[in-house]
PDB file of C-alpha atoms in Angstrom:
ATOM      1  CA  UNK A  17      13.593   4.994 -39.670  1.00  0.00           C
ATOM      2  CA  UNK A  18      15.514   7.524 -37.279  1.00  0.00           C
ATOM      3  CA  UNK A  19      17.272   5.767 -33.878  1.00  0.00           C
ATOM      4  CA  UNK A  20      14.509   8.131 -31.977  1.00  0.00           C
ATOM      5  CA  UNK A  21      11.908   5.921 -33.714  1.00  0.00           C
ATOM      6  CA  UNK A  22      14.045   2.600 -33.929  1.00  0.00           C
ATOM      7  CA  UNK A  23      14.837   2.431 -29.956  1.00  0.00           C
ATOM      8  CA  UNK A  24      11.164   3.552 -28.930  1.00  0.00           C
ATOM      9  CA  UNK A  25       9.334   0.571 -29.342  1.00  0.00           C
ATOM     10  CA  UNK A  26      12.113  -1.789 -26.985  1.00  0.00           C
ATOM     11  CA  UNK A  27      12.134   1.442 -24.304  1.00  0.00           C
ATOM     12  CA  UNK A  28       8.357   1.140 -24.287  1.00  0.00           C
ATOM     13  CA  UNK A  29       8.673  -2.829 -23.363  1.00  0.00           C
ATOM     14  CA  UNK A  30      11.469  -2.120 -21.209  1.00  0.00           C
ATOM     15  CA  UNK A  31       9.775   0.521 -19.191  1.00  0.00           C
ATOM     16  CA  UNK A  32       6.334  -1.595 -18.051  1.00  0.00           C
ATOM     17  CA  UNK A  33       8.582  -4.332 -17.062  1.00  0.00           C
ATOM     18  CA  UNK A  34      10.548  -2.397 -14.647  1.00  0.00           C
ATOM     19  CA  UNK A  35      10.075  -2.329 -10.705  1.00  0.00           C
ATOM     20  CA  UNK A  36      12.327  -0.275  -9.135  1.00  0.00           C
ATOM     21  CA  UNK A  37      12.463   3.632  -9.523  1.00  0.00           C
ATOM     22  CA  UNK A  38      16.513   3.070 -10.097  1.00  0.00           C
ATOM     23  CA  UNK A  39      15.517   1.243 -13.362  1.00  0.00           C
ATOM     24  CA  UNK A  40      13.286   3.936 -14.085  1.00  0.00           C
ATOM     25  CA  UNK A  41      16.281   6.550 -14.848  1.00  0.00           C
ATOM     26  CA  UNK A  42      18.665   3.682 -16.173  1.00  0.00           C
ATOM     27  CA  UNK A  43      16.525   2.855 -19.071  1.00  0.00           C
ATOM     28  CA  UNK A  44      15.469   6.820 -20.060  1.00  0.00           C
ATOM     29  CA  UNK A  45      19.040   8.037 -19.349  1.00  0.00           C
ATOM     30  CA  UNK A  46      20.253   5.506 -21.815  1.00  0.00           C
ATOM     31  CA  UNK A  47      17.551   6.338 -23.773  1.00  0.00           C
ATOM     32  CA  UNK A  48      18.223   9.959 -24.000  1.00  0.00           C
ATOM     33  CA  UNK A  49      21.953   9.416 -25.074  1.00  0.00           C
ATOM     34  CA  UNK A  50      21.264   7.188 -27.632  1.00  0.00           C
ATOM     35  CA  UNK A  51      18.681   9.329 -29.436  1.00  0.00           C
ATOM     36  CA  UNK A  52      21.230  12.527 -28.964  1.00  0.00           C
ATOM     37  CA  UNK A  53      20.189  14.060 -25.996  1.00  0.00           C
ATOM     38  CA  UNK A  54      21.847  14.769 -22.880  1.00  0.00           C
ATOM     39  CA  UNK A  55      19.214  15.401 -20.386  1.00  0.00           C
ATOM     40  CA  UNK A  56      15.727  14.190 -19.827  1.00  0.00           C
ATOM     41  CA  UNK A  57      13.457  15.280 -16.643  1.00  0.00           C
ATOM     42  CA  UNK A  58       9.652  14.652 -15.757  1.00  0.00           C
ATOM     43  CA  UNK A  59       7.838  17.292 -14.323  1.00  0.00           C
ATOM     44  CA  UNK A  60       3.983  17.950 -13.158  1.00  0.00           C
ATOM     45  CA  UNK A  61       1.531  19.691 -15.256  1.00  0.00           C
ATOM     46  CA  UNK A  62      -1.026  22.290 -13.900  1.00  0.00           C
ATOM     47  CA  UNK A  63      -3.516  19.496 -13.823  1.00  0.00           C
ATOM     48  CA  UNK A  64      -1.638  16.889 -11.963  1.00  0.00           C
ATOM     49  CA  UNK A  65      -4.050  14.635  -9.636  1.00  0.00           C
ATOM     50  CA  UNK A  66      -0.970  13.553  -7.144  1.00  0.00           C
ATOM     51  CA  UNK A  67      -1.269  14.215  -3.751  1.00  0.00           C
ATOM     52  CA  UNK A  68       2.791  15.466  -4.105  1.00  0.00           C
ATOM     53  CA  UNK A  69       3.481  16.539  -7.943  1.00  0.00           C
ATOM     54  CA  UNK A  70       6.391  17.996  -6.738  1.00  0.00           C
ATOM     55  CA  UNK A  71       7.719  13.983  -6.695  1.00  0.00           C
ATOM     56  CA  UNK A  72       8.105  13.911 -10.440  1.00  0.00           C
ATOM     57  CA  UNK A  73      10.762  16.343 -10.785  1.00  0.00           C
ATOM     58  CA  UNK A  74      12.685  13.360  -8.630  1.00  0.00           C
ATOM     59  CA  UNK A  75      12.996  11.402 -12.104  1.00  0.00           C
ATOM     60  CA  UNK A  76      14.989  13.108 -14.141  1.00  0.00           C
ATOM     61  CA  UNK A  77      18.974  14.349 -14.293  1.00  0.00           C
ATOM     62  CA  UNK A  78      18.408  18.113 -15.036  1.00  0.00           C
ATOM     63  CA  UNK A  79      20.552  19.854 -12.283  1.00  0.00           C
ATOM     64  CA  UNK A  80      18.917  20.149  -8.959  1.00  0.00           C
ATOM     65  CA  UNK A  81      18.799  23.911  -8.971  1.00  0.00           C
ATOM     66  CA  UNK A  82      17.550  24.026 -12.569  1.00  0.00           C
ATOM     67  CA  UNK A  83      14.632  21.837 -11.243  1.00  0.00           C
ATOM     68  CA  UNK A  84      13.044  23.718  -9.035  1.00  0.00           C
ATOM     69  CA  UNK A  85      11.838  26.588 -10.935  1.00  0.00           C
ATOM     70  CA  UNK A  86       9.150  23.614 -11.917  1.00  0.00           C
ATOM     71  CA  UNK A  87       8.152  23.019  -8.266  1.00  0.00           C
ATOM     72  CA  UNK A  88       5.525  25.981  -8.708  1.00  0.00           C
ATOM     73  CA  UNK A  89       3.342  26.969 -11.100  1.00  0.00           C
ATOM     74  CA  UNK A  90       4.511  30.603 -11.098  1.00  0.00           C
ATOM     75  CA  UNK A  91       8.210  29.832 -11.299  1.00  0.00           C
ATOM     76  CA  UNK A  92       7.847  27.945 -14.545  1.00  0.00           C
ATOM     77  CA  UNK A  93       5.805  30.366 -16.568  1.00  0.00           C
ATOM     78  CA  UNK A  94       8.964  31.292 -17.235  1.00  0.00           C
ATOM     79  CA  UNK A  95       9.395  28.502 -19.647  1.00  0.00           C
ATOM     80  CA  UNK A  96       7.980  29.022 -23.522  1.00  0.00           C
ATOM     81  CA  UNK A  97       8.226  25.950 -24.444  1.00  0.00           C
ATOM     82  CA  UNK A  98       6.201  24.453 -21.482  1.00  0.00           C
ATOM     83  CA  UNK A  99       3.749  27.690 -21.859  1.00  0.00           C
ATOM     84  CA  UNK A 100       2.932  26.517 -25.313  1.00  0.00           C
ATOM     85  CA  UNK A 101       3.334  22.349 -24.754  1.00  0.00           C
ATOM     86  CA  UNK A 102       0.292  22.859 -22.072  1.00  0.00           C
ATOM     87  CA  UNK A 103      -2.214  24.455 -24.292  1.00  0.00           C
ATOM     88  CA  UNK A 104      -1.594  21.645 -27.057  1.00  0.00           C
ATOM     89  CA  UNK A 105      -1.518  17.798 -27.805  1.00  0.00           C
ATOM     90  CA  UNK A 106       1.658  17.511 -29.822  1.00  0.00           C
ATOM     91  CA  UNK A 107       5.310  18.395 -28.855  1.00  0.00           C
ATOM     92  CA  UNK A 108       7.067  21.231 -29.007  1.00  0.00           C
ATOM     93  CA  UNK A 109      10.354  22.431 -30.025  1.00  0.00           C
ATOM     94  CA  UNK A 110      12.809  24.650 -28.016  1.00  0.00           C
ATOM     95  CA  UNK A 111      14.294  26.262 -30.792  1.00  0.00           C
ATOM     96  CA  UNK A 112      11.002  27.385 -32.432  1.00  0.00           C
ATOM     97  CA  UNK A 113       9.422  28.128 -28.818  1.00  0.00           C
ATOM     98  CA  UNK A 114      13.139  30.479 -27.535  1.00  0.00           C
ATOM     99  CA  UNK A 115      12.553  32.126 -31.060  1.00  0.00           C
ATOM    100  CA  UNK A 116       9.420  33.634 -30.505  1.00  0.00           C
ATOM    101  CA  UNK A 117      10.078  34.690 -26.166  1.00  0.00           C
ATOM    102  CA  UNK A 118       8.714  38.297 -25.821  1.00  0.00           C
ATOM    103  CA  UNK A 119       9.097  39.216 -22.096  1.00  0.00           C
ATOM    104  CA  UNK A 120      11.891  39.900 -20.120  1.00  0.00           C
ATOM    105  CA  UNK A 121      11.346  36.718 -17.316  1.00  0.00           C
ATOM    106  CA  UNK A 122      11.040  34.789 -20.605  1.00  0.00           C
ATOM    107  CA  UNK A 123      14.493  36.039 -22.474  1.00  0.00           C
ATOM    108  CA  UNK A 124      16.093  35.309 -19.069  1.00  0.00           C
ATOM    109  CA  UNK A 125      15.375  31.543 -19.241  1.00  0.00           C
ATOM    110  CA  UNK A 126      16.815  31.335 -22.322  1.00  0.00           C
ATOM    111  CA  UNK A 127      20.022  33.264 -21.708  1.00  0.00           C
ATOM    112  CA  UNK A 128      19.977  30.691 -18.526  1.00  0.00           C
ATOM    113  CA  UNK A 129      19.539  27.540 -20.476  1.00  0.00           C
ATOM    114  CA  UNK A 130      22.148  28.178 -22.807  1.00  0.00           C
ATOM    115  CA  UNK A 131      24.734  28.408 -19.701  1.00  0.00           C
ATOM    116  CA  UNK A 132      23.078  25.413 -18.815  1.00  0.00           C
ATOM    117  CA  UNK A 133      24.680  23.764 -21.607  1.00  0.00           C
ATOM    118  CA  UNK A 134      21.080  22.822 -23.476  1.00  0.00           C
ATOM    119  CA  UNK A 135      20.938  24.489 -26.916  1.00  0.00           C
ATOM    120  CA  UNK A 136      17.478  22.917 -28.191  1.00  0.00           C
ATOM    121  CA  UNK A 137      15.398  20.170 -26.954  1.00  0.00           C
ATOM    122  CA  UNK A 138      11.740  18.857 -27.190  1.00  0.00           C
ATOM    123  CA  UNK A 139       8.969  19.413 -24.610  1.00  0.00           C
ATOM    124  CA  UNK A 140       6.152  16.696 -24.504  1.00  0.00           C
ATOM    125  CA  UNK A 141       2.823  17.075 -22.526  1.00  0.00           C
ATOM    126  CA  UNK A 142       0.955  14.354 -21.073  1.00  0.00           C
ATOM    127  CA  UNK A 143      -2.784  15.066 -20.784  1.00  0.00           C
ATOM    128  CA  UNK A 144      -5.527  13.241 -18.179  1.00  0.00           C
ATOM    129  CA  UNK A 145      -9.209  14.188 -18.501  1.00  0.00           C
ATOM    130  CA  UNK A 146      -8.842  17.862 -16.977  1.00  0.00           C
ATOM    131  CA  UNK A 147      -5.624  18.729 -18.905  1.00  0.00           C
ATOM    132  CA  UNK A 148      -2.294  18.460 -18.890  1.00  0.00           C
ATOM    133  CA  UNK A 149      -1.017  16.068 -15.741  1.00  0.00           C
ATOM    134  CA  UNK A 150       2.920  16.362 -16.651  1.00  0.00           C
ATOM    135  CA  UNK A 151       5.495  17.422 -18.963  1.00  0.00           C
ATOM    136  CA  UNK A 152       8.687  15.238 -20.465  1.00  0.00           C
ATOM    137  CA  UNK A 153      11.692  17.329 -21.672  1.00  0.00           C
ATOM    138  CA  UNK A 154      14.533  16.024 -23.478  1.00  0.00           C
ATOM    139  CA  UNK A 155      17.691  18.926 -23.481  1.00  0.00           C
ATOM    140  CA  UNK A 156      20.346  18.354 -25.991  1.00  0.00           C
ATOM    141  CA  UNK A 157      23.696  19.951 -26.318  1.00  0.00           C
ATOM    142  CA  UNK A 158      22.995  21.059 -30.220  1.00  0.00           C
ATOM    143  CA  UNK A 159      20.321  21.820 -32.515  1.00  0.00           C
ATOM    144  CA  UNK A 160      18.111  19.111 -33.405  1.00  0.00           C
ATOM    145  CA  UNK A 161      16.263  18.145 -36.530  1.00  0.00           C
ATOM    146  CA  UNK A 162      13.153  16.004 -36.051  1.00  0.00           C
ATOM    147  CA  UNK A 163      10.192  14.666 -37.477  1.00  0.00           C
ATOM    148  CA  UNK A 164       7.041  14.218 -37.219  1.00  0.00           C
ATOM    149  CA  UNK A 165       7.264  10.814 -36.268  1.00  0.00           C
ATOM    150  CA  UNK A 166      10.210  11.466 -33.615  1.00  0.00           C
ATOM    151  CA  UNK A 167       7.684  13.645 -31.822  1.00  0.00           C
ATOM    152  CA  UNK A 168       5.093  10.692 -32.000  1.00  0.00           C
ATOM    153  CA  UNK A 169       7.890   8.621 -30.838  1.00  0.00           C
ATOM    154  CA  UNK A 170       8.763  10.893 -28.134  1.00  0.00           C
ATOM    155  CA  UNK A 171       5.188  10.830 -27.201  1.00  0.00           C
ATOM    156  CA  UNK A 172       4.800   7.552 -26.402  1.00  0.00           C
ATOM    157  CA  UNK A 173       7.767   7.437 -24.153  1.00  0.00           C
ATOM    158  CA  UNK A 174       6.605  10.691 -22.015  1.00  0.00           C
ATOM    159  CA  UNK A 175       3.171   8.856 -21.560  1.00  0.00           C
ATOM    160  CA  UNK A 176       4.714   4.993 -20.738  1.00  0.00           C
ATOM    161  CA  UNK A 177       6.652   7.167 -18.691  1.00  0.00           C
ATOM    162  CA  UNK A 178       4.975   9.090 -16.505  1.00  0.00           C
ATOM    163  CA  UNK A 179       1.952   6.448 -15.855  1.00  0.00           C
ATOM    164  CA  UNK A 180       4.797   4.363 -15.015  1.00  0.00           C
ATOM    165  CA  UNK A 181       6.097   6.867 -12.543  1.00  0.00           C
ATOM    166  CA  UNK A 182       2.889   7.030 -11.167  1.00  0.00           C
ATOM    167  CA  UNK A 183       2.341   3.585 -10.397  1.00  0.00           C
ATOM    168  CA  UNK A 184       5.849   3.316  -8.180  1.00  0.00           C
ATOM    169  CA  UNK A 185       5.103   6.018  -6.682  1.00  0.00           C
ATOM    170  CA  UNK A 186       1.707   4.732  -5.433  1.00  0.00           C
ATOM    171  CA  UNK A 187       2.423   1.466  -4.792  1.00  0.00           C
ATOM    172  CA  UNK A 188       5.655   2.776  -2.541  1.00  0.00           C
ATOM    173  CA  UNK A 189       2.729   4.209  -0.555  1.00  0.00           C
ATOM    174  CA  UNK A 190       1.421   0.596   0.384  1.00  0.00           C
ATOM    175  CA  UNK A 191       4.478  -1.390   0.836  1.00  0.00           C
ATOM    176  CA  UNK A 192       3.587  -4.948   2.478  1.00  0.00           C
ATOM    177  CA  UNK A 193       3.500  -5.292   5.763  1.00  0.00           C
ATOM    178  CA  UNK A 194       5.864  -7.349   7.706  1.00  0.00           C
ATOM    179  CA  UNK A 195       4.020 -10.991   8.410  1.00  0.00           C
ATOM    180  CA  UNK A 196       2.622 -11.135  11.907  1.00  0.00           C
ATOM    181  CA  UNK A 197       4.094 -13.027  14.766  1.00  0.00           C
ATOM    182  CA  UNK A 198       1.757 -14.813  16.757  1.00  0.00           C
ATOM    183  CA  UNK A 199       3.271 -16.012  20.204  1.00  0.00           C
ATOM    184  CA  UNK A 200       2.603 -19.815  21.075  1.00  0.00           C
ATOM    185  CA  UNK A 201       0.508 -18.625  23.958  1.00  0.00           C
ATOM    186  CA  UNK A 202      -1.720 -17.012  21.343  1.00  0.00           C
ATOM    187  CA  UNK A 203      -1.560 -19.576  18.888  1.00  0.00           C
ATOM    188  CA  UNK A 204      -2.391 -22.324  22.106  1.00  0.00           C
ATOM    189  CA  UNK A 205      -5.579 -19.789  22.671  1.00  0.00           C
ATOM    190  CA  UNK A 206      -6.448 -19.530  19.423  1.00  0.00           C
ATOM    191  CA  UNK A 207      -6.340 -23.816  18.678  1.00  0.00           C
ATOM    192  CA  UNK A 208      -8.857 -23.917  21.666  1.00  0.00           C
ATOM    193  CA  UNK A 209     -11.127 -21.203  20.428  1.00  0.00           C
ATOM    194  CA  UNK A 210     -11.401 -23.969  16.826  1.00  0.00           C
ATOM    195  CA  UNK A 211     -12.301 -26.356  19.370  1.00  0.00           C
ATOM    196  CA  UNK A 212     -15.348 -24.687  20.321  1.00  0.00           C
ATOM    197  CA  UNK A 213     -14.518 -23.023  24.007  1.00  0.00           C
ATOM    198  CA  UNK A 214     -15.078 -20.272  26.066  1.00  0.00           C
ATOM    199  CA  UNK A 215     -12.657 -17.830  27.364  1.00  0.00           C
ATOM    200  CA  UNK A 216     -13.220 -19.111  30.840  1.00  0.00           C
ATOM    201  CA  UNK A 217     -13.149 -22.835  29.290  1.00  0.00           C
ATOM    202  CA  UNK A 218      -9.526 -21.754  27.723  1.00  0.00           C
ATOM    203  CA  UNK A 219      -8.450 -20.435  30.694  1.00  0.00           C
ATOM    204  CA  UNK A 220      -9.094 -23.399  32.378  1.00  0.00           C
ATOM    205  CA  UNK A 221      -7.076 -25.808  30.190  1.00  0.00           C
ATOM    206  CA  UNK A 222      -4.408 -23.463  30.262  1.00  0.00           C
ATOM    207  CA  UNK A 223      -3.997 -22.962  33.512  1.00  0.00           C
ATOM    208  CA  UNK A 224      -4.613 -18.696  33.365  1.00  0.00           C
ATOM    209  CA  UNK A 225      -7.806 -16.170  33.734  1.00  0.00           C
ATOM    210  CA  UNK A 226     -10.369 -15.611  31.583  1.00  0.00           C
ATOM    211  CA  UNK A 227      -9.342 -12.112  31.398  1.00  0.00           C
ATOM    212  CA  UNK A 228      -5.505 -13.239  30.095  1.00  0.00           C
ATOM    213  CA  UNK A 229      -6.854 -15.455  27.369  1.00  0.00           C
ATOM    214  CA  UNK A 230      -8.984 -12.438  26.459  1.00  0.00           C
ATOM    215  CA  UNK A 231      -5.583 -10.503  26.080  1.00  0.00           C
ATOM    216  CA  UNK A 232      -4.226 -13.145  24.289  1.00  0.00           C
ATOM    217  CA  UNK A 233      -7.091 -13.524  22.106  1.00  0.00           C
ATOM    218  CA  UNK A 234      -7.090  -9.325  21.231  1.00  0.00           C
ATOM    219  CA  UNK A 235      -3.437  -9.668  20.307  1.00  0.00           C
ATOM    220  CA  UNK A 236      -4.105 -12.087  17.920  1.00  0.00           C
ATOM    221  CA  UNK A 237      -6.926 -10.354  16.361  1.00  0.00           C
ATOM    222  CA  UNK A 238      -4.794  -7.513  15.912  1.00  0.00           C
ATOM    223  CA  UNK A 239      -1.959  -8.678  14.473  1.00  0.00           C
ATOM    224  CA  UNK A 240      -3.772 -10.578  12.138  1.00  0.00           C
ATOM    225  CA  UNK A 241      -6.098  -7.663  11.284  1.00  0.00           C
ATOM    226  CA  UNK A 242      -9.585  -8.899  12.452  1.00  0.00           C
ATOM    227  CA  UNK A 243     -12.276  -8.058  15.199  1.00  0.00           C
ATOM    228  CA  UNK A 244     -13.175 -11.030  16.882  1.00  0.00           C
ATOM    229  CA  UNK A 245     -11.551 -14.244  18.169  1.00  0.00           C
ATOM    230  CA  UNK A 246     -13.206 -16.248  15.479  1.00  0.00           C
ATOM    231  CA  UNK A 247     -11.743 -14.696  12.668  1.00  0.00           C
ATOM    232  CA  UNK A 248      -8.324 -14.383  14.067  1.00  0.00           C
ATOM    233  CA  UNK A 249      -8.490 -18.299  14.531  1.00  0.00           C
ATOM    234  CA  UNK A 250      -9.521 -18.966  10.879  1.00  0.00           C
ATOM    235  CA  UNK A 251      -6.958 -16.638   9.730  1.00  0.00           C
ATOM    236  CA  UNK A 252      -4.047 -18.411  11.896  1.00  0.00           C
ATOM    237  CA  UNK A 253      -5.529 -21.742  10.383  1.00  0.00           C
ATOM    238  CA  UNK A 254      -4.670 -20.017   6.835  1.00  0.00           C
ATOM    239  CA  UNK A 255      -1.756 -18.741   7.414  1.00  0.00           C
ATOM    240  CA  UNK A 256      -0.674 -22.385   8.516  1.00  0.00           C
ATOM    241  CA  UNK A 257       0.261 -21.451  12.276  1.00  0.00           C
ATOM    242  CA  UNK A 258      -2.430 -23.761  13.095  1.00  0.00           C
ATOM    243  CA  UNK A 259      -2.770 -27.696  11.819  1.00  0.00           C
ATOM    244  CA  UNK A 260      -5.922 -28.771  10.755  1.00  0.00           C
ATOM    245  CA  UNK A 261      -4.279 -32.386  11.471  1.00  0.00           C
ATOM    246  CA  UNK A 262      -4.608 -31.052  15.139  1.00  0.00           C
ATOM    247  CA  UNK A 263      -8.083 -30.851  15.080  1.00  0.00           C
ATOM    248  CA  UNK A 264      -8.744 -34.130  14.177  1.00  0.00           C
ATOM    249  CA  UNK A 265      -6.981 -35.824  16.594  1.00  0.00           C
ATOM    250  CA  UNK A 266      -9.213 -36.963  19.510  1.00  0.00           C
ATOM    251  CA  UNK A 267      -8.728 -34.678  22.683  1.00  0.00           C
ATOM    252  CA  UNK A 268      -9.479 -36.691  26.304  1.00  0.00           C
ATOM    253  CA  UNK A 269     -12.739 -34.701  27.536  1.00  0.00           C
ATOM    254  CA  UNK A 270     -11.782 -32.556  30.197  1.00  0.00           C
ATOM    255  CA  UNK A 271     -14.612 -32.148  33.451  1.00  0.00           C
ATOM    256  CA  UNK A 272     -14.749 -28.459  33.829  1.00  0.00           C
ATOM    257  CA  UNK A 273     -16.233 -27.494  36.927  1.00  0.00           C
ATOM    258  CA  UNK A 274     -17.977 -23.922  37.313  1.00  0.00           C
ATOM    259  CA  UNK A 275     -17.023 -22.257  40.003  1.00  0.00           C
ATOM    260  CA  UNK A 276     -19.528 -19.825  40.037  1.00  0.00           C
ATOM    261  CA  UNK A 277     -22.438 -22.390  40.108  1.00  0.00           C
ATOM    262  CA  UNK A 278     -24.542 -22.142  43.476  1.00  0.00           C
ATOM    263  CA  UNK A 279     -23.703 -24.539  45.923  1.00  0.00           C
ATOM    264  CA  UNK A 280     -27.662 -26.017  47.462  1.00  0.00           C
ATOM    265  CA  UNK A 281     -27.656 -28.094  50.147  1.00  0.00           C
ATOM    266  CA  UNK A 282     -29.329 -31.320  49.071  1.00  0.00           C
ATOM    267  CA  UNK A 283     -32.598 -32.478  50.418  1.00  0.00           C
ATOM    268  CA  UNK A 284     -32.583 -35.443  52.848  1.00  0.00           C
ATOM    269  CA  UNK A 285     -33.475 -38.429  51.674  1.00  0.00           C
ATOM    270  CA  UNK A 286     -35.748 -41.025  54.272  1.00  0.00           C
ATOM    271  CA  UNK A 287     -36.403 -45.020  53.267  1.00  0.00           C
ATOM    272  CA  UNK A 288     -39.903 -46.396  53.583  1.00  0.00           C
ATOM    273  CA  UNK A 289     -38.728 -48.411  56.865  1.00  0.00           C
ATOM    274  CA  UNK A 290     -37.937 -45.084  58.645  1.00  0.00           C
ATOM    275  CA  UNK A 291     -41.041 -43.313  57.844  1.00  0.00           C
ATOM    276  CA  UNK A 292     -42.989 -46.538  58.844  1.00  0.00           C
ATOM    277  CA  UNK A 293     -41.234 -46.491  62.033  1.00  0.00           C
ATOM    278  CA  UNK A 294     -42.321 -42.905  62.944  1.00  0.00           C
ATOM    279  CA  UNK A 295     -45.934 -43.432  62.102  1.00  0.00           C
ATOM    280  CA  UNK A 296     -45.633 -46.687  64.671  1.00  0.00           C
ATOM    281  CA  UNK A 297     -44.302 -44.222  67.018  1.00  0.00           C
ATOM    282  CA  UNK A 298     -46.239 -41.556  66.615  1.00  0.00           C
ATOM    283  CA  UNK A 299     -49.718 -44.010  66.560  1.00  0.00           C
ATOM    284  CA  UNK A 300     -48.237 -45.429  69.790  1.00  0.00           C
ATOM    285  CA  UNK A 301     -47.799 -41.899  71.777  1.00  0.00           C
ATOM    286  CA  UNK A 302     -51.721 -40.990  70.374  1.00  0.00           C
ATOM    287  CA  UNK A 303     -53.185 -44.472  72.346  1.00  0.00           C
ATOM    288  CA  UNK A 304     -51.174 -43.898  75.752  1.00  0.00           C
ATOM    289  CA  UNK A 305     -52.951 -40.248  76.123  1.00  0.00           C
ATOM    290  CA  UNK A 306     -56.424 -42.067  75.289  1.00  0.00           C
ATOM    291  CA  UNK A 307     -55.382 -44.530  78.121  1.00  0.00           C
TER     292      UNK A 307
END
C-alpha cells in the first residue's frame, strides 16, 4: 500500500468532521505534503451549480495569480490536463497530458508551469448529474509515479472535498441570527395578551393607549418572526421570556370601564303611593268642574 492510499482513508474521516473553512486547507495541505506534493487547489468545472464558482479557487495554495486563469472558462482552456480531466471519469496525469499539447496557448502553460515550480501533478474531476461541477489538482515539484489505485485514492479526496466545500460555503450563507431582545414593556404586553385581553384592555392595565400596546405588540412579532400578537406570545412563552408559573397565579379582577359606551339617562322610577296620589288628585279636580 502506497502513503497516497495509506493516509486517504483518515483524510476522508478527517474532512466530514471539520467545521471551519481554516480546517479545510490544514488537513489537504498536510495531506498534499505527505503524499509528495506541494500544491493542491479546487477549482469549478463548466458545470458547476454555485451561485459564485469562482469561490472554490479560495481553497487551495496555488499562487494567487496562477489562480485566476481558472476564474473563466476561456482562460483555462489553456490547461491540457483540465481539457482532457472534463471529458472523462478518471484522473489525469500532467506529464502524459503536457506531452501531447499541440497549440501555441497550450505550450505556453506549460513553459509557465514549469517556472511555477510544478513539474507533474494529477488533475481529478468531480462530476454532478450535468457534468463535471469541479476539478482537484495536486502540483508536485518532480515527476510522479502512480497507480491505479492512487488515482482512486485521489478520487475520493477531490469528491469528500469539494461536497465538503460546498456545504461551508452554503451554510456561511445562513449563519444564525442573533437571539431577539424583547423589552419588558413588550414582554408585560405580551403576558397580558396569554391572559386573554384586548389591546384597549392592555392598555388599560398598563396605564398607555391602545395604539402603544399595538406598537409594542408589532415589535414583538417582529423580532420573534411572526404575524400576529398570538404567535409572538406563544413564541416568548418558548423561548422562556415568559413563565407559565405566571399564569397560574390568580390575578385580582380588574373593573374595566368603556369609555366609549353611551351614556342614557335612566328612566324615572315612581312608587305605587305616588301614582295613587295623582289619580286622588286628578279624580278630585274632575268632581269640582261637575260641581
Amino acid at each position: 500500500m502506497t502513503q497516497i492510499q495509506s493516509l486517504t482513508a483518515a483524510v476522508l474521516l478527517e474532512l466530514r468532521a471539520a467545521r471551519r473553512e481554516g480546517d479545510l486547507h490544514h488537513i489537504l495541505t498536510t495531506y498534499a505534503k505527505a503524499c509528495g506534493f506541494g500544491w493542491y487547489q479546487l477549482a469549478p468545472g463548466p458545470h458547476n451549480p454555485m451561485l459564485d464558482p469562482t469561490s472554490l479557487l479560495n481553497f487551495g495554495n496555488f499562487d494567487p495569480t496562477w489562480r485566476r486563469q481558472y476564474a473563466t472558462e476561456p482562460s483555462c482552456r489553456t490547461d491540457p490536463a483540465r481539457n482532457q480531466a472534463i471529458q472523462r471519469a478518471g484522473s489525469v496525469q500532467w506529464q502524459r497530458a503536457f506531452a501531447s499539447a499541440r497549440n501555441p496557448e497550450q505550450r505556453d502553460f506549460v513553459r509557465a508551469s514549469r517556472e511555477q515550480g510544478f513539474r507533474d501533478g494529477i488533475t481529478t474531476p468531480v462530476h454532478g448529474p450535468q457534468g463535471c461541477v469541479a476539478i482537484m489538482m495536486f502540483a508536485a515539484p518532480r515527476l510522479l509515479r502512480l497507480d491505479p489505485d492512487d488515482e482512486e485514492a485521489l478520487s475520493h479526496i477531490a469528491m469528500a472535498f469539494y461536497q465538503r466545500v460546498r456545504r461551508l460555503t452554503a451554510a456561511a450563507l445562513f449563519q444564525p441570527a442573533e437571539p431577539a431582545h424583547l423589552t419588558s414593556r413588550e414582554i408585560e404586553c405580551l403576558h397580558w395578551v396569554l391572559e386573554g385581553k384586548t389591546n384597549w384592555e392592555i392598555g388599560v392595565v398598563t396605564g398607555v393607549t391602545a395604539r402603544t400596546v399595538q406598537f409594542h405588540l408589532g415589535n414583538a412579532s417582529r423580532k420573534l418572526g411572526v404575524v400576529n400578537r398570538v404567535q409572538a406570545a406563544v413564541r416568548a412563552l418558548l423561548r422562556g421570556d415568559l413563565s407559565v408559573h405566571q399564569l397560574s397565579h390568580p390575578r385580582p379582577e380588574i373593573k374595566l370601564e368603556d369609555p366609549y359606551a353611551r351614556r342614557l339617562p335612566k328612566p324615572a322610577t315612581h312608587s305605587r303611593q305616588s301614582k295613587t296620589s295623582q289619580a286622588c288628585s286628578s279624580q278630585s279636580t274632575i268632581s269640582s268642574f261637575r260641581a
